[in-house]
mmCIF file of C-alpha atoms in Angstrom:
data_model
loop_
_atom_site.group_PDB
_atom_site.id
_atom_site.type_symbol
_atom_site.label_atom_id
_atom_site.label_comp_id
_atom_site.label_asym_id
_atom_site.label_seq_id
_atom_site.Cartn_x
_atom_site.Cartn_y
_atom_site.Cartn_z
ATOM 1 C CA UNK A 717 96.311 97.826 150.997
ATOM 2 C CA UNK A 718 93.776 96.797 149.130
ATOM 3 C CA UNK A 719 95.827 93.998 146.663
ATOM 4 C CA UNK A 720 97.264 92.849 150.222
ATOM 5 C CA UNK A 721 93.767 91.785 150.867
ATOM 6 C CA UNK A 722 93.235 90.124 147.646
ATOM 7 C CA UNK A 723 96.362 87.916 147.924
ATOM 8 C CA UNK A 724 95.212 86.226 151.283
ATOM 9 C CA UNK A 725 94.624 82.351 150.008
ATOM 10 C CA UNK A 726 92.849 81.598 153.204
ATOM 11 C CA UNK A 727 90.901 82.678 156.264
ATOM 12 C CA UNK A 728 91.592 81.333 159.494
ATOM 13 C CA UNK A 729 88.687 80.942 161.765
ATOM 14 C CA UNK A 730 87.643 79.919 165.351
ATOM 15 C CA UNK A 731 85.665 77.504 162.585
ATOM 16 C CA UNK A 732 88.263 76.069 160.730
ATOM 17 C CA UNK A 733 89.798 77.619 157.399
ATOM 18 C CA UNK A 734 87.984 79.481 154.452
ATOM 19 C CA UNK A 735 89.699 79.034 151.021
ATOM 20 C CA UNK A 736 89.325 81.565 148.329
ATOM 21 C CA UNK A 737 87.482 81.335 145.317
ATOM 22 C CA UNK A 738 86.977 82.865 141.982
ATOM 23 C CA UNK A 739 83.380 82.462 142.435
ATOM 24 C CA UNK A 740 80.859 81.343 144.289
ATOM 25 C CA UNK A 741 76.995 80.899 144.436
ATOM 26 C CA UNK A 742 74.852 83.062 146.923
ATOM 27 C CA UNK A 743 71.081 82.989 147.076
ATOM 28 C CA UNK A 744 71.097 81.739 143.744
ATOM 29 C CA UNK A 745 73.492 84.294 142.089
ATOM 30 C CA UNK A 746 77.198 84.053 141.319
ATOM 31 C CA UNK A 747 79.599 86.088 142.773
ATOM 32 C CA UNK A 748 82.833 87.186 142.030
ATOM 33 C CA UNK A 749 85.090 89.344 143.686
ATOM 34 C CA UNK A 750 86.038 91.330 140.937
ATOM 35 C CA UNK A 751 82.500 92.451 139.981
ATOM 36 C CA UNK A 752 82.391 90.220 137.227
ATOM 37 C CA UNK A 753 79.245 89.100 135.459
ATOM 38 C CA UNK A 754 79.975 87.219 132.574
ATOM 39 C CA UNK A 755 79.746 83.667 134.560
ATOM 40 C CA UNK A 756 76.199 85.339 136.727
ATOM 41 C CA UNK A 757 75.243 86.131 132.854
ATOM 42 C CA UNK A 758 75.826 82.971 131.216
ATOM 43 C CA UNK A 759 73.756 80.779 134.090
ATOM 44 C CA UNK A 760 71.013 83.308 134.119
ATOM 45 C CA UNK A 761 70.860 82.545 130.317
ATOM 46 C CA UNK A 762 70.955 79.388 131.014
ATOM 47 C CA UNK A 763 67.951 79.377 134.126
ATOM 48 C CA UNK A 764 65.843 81.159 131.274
ATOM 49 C CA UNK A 765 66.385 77.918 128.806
ATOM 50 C CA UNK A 766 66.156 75.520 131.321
ATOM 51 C CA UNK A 767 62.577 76.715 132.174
ATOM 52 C CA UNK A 768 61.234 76.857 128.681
ATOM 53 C CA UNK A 769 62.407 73.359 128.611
ATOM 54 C CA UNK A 770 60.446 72.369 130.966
ATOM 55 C CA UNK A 771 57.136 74.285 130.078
ATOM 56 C CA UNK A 772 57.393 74.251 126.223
ATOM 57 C CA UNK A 773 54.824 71.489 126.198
ATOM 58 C CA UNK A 774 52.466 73.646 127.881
ATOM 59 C CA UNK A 775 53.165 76.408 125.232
ATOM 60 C CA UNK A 776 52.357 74.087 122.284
ATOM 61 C CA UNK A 777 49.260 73.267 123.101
ATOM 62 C CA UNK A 778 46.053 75.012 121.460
ATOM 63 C CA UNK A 779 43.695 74.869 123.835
ATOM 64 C CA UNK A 780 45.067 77.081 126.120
ATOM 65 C CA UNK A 781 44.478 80.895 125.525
ATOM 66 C CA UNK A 782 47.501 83.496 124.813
ATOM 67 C CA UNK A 783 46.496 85.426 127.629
ATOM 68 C CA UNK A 784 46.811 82.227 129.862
ATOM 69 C CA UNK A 785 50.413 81.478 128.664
ATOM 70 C CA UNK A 786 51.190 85.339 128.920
ATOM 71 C CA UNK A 787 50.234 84.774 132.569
ATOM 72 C CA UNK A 788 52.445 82.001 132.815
ATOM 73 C CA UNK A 789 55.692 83.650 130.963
ATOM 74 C CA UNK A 790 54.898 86.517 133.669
ATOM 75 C CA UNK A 791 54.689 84.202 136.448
ATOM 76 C CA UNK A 792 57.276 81.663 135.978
ATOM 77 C CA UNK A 793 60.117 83.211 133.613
ATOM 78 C CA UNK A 794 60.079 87.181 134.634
ATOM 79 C CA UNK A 795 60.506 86.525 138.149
ATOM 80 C CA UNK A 796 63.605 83.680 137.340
ATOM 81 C CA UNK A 797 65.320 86.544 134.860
ATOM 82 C CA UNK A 798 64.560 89.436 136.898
ATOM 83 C CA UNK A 799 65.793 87.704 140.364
ATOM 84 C CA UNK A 800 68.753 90.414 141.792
ATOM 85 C CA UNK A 801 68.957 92.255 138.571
ATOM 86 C CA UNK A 802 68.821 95.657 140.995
ATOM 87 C CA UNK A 803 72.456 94.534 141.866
ATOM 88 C CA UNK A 804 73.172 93.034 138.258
ATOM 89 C CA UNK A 805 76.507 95.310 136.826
ATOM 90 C CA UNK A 806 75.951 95.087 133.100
ATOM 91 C CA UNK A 807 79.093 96.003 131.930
ATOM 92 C CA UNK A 808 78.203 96.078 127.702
ATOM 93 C CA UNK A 809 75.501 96.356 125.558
ATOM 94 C CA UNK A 810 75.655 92.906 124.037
ATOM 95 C CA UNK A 811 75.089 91.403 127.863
ATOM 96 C CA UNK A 812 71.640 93.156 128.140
ATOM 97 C CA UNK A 813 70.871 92.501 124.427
ATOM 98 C CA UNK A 814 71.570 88.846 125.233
ATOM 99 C CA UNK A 815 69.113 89.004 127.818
ATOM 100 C CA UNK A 816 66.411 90.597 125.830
ATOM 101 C CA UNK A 817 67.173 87.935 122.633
ATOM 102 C CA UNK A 818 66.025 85.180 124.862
ATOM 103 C CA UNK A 819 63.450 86.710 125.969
ATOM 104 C CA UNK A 820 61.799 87.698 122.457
ATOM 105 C CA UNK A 821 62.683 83.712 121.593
ATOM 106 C CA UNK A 822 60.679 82.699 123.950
ATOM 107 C CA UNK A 823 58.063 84.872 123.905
ATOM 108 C CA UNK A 824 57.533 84.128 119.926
ATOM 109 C CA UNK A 825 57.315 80.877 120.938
ATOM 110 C CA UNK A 826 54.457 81.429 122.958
ATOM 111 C CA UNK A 827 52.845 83.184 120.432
ATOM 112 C CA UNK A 828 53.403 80.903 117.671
ATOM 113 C CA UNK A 829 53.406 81.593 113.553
ATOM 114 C CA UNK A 830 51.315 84.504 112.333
ATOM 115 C CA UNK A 831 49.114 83.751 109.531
ATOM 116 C CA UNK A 832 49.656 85.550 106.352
ATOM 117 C CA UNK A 833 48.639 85.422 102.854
ATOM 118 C CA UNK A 834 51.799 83.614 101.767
ATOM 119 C CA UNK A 835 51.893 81.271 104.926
ATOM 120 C CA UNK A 836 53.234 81.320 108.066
ATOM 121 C CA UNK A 837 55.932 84.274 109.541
ATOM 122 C CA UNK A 838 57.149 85.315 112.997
ATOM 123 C CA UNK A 839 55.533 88.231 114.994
ATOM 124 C CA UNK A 840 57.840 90.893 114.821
ATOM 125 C CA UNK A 841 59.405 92.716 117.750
ATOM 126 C CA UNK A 842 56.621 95.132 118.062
ATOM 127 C CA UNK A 843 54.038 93.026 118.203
ATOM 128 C CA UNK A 844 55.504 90.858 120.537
ATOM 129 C CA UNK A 845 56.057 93.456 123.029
ATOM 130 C CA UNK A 846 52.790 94.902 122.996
ATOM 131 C CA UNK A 847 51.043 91.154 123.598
ATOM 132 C CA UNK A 848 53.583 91.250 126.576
ATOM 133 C CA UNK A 849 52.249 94.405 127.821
ATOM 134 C CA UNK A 850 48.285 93.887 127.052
#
């Protein structure tokens, strides 16, 4: 019964005629019939980019505090990543690990080079995380 249902091309309506799609975009998520999340993956990826884009500027500059940028991150990217993820299916451990990758890029690049004796490094993941939380 239920690949009947999936083989239906169309939907006629006292409103006219519904096609079928592979996907589509609802309240700012994709879709898919099948459960799928690779596509809602890749643009939620993508949302995450597209918003350090447009802030990184902000993140360069040194005479804002951590804590203020923190507050930003917090404000403007958590909410963006974390939109519908209650309903989010992730299927594999590399989708999730994805996730938190870009998430750790970004947030080193908030916190910009550590100071050492031989020059400059990364924070590591641990340090990162706890900044995050403080």
């Amino acid at each position: 019964m239920k690949q009947q249902l999936l083989n239906i091309q169309k939907l006629n309506t006292k409103y006219g005629k519904i096609n079928r799609v592979t996907h589509f975009k609802y309240l700012g998520e994709i879709l898919a019939p099948t459960g799928g999340e690779k596509i809602a993956q890749k643009t939620r990826l993508s949302k995450m980019k597209r918003a350090y884009g447009l802030t990184h500027n902000i993140y360069n500059k040194k005479c804002m505090s951590i804590h203020t940028k923190i507050r930003h991150y917090n404000t403007v990217f958590k909410p963006q990543a974390l939109y519908a993820s209650e309903t989010l299916t992730i299927l594999t451990k590399s989708d999730m690990e994805n996730i938190l990758k870009e998430e750790r890029k970004i947030i080193r690049k908030i916190l910009g080079p550590k100071r050492t004796e031989e020059g400059y490094r990364l924070h590591s993941r641990k340090t990162a995380q706890q900044k995050l939380l403080n």
